[in-house]
Short mmCIF file of C-alpha atoms in Angstrom, two decimals:
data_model
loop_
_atom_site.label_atom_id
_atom_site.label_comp_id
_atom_site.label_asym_id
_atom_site.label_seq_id
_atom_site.Cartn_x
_atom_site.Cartn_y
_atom_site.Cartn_z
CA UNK A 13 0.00 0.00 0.00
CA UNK A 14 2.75 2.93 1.30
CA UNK A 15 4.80 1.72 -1.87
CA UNK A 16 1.30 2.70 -4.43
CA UNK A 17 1.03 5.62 -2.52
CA UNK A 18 4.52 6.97 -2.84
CA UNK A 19 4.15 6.25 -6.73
CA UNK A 20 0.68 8.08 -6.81
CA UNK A 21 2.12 10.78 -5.64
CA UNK A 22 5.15 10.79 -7.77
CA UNK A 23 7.95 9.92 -4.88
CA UNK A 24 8.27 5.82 -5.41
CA UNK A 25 11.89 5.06 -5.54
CA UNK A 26 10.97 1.90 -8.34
CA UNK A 27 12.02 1.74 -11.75
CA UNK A 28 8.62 1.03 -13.12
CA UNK A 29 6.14 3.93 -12.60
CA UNK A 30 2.88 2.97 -11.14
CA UNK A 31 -0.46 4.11 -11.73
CA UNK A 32 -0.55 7.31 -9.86
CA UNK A 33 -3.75 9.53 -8.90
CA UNK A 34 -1.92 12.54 -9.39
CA UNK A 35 0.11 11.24 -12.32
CA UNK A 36 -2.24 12.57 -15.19
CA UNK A 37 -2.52 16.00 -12.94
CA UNK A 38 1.10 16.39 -12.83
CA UNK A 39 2.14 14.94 -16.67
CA UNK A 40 -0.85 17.90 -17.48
CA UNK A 41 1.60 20.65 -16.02
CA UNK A 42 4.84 19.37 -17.51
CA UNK A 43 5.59 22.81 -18.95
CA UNK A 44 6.04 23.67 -15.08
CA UNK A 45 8.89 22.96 -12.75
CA UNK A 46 8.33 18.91 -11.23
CA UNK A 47 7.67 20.45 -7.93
CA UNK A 48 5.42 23.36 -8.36
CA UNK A 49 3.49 20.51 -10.76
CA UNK A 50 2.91 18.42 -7.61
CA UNK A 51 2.07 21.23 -5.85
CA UNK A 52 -0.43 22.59 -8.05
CA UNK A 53 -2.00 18.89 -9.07
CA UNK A 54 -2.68 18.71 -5.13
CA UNK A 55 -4.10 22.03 -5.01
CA UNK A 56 -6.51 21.19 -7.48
CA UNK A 57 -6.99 18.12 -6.34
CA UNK A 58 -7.94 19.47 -2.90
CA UNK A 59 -10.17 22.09 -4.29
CA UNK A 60 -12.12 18.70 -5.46
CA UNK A 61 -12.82 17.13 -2.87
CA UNK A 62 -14.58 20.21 -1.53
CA UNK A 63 -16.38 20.53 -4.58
CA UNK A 64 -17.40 16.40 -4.41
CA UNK A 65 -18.59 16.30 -0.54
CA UNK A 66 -22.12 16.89 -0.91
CA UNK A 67 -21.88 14.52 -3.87
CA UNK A 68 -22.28 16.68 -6.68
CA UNK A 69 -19.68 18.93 -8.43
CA UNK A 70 -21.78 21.70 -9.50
CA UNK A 71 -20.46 23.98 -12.86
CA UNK A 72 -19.89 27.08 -10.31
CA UNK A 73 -17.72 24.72 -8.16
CA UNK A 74 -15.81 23.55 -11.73
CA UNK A 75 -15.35 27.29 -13.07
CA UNK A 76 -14.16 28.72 -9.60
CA UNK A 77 -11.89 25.60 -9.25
CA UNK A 78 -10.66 26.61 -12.74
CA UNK A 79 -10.15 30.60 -11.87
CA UNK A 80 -8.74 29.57 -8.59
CA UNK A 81 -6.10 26.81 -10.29
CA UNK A 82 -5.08 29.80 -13.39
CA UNK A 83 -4.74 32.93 -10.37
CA UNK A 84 -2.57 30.82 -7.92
CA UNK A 85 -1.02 28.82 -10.08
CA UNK A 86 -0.41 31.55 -13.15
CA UNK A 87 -1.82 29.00 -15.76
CA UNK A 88 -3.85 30.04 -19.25
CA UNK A 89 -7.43 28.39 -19.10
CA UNK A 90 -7.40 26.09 -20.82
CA UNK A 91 -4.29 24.38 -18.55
CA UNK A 92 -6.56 25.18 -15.85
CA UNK A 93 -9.52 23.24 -17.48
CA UNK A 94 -7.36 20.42 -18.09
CA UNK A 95 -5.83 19.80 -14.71
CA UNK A 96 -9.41 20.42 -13.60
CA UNK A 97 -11.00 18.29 -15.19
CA UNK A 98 -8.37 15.64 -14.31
CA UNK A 99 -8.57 16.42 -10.65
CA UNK A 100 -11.94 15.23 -10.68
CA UNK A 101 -11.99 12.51 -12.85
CA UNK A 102 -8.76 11.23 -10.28
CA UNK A 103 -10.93 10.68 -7.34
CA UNK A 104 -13.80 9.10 -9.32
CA UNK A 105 -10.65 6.38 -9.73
CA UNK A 106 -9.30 6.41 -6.64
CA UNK A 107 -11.67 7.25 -4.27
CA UNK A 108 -11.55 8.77 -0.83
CA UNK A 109 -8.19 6.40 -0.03
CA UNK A 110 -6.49 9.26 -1.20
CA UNK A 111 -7.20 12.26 0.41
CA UNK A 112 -5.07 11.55 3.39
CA UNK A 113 -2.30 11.08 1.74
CA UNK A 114 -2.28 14.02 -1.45
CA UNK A 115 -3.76 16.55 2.04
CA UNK A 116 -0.77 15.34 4.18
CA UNK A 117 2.16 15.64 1.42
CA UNK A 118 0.50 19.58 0.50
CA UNK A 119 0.74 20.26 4.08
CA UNK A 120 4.15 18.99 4.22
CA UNK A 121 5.26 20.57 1.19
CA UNK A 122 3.77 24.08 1.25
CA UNK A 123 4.34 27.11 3.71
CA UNK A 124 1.98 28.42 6.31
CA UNK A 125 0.87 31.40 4.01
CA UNK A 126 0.58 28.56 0.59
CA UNK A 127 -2.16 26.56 3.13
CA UNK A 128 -3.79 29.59 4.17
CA UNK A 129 -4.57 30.44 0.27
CA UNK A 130 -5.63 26.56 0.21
CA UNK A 131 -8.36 27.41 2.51
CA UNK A 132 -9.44 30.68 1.18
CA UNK A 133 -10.04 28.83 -1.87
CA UNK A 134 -11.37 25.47 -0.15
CA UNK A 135 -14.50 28.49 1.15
CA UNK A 136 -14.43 29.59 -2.47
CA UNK A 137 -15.41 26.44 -4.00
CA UNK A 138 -17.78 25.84 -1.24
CA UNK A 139 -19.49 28.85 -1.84
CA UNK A 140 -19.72 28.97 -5.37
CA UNK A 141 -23.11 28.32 -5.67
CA UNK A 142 -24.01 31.01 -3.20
CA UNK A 143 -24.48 28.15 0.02
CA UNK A 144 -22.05 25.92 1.66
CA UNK A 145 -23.55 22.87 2.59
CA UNK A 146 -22.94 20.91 5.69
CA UNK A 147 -20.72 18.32 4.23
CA UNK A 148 -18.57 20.66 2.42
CA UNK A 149 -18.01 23.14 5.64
CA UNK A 150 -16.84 19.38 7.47
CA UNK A 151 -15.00 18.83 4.41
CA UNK A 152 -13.10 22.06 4.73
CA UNK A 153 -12.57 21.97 8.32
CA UNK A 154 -11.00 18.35 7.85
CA UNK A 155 -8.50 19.54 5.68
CA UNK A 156 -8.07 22.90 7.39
CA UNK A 157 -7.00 20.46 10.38
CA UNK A 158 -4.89 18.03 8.77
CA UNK A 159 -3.27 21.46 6.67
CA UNK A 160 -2.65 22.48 10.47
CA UNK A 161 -4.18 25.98 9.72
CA UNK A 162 -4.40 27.71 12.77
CA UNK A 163 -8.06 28.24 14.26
CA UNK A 164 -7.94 31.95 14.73
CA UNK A 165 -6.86 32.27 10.83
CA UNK A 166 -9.22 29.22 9.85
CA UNK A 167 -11.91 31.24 11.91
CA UNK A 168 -11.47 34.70 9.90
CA UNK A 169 -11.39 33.09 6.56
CA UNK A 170 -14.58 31.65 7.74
CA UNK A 171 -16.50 34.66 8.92
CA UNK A 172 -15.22 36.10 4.97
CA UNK A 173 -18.41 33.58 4.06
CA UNK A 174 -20.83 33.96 6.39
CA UNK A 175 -23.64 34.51 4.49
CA UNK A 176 -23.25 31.03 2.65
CA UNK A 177 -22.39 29.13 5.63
CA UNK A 178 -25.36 26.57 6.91
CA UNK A 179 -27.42 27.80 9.23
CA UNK A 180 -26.04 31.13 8.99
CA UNK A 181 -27.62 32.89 5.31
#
């Protein structure tokens, strides 16, 4: 299992690749330097599994995942689209046994401030349809924790959507 994992996410030490979940994400950003590749295929793929917690990936969720991926990660569209649109097709193949793992190697990888634009963008997505459902505020606040985002900063970001939260609007 740890030996899948480490090729999924692109760090096996084999000779023979193995089917990866983030292997189509990354090969889709191979303009890019290998390591801000990673870190934008498990950006994206985090701003999925937001999206597909109630279920449903809505269009709003898709487009703001695709703004989001182009501002932070200074792609054209259509790149944007693409990795995208691979994000989500990735955890309709390999489920909910990777979250964990792609959530744990961002937090290891990226700085404080790199987790904290995570989050702003895990509310974006969220909200993107003008509510945030129940399961995608848990959804948020489980990778908020596992990101290790502070609560007083994970608390501001959250008061920025308010009027979408459950409950709340």
């Amino acid at each position: 299992m740890l030996k899948s994992l480490q090729g999924w996410l692109g760090i096996s030490d084999s000779a023979a690749p193995e089917p990866s979940p983030l292997g189509d994400l990354v090969n889709a950003l191979d303009r890019l330097e290998p390591a801000r590749a990673q870190f934008l295929a498990r950006f994206a793929y985090l701003l999925g599994r937001v999206a597909r917690a109630d279920e449903h990936v809505s269009d709003e969720e898709t487009k703001t995942m695709e703004r989001l991926l182009a501002e932070h990660g200074a792609l054209p569209a259509e790149q944007a689209m693409l990795v995208v649109s691979l994000a989500k097709a990735t955890h309709a193949m390999f489920g909910v046994s990777a979250d964990f793992a792609i959530t744990q190697e961002f937090a290891d990888s990226a700085s404080y401030e790199e987790r904290l634009a995570l989050a702003r963008c895990l509310f974006a997505v969220a909200a993107s349809d003008a509510r945030i459902s129940t399961a995608e505020e848990a959804e948020v606040h489980r990778i908020a924790n596992q990101l290790r985002i502070e609560r007083p900063d994970l608390t501001a970001i959250r008061l920025q959507y308010r009027r979408a939260l459950p409950g709340i609007g």
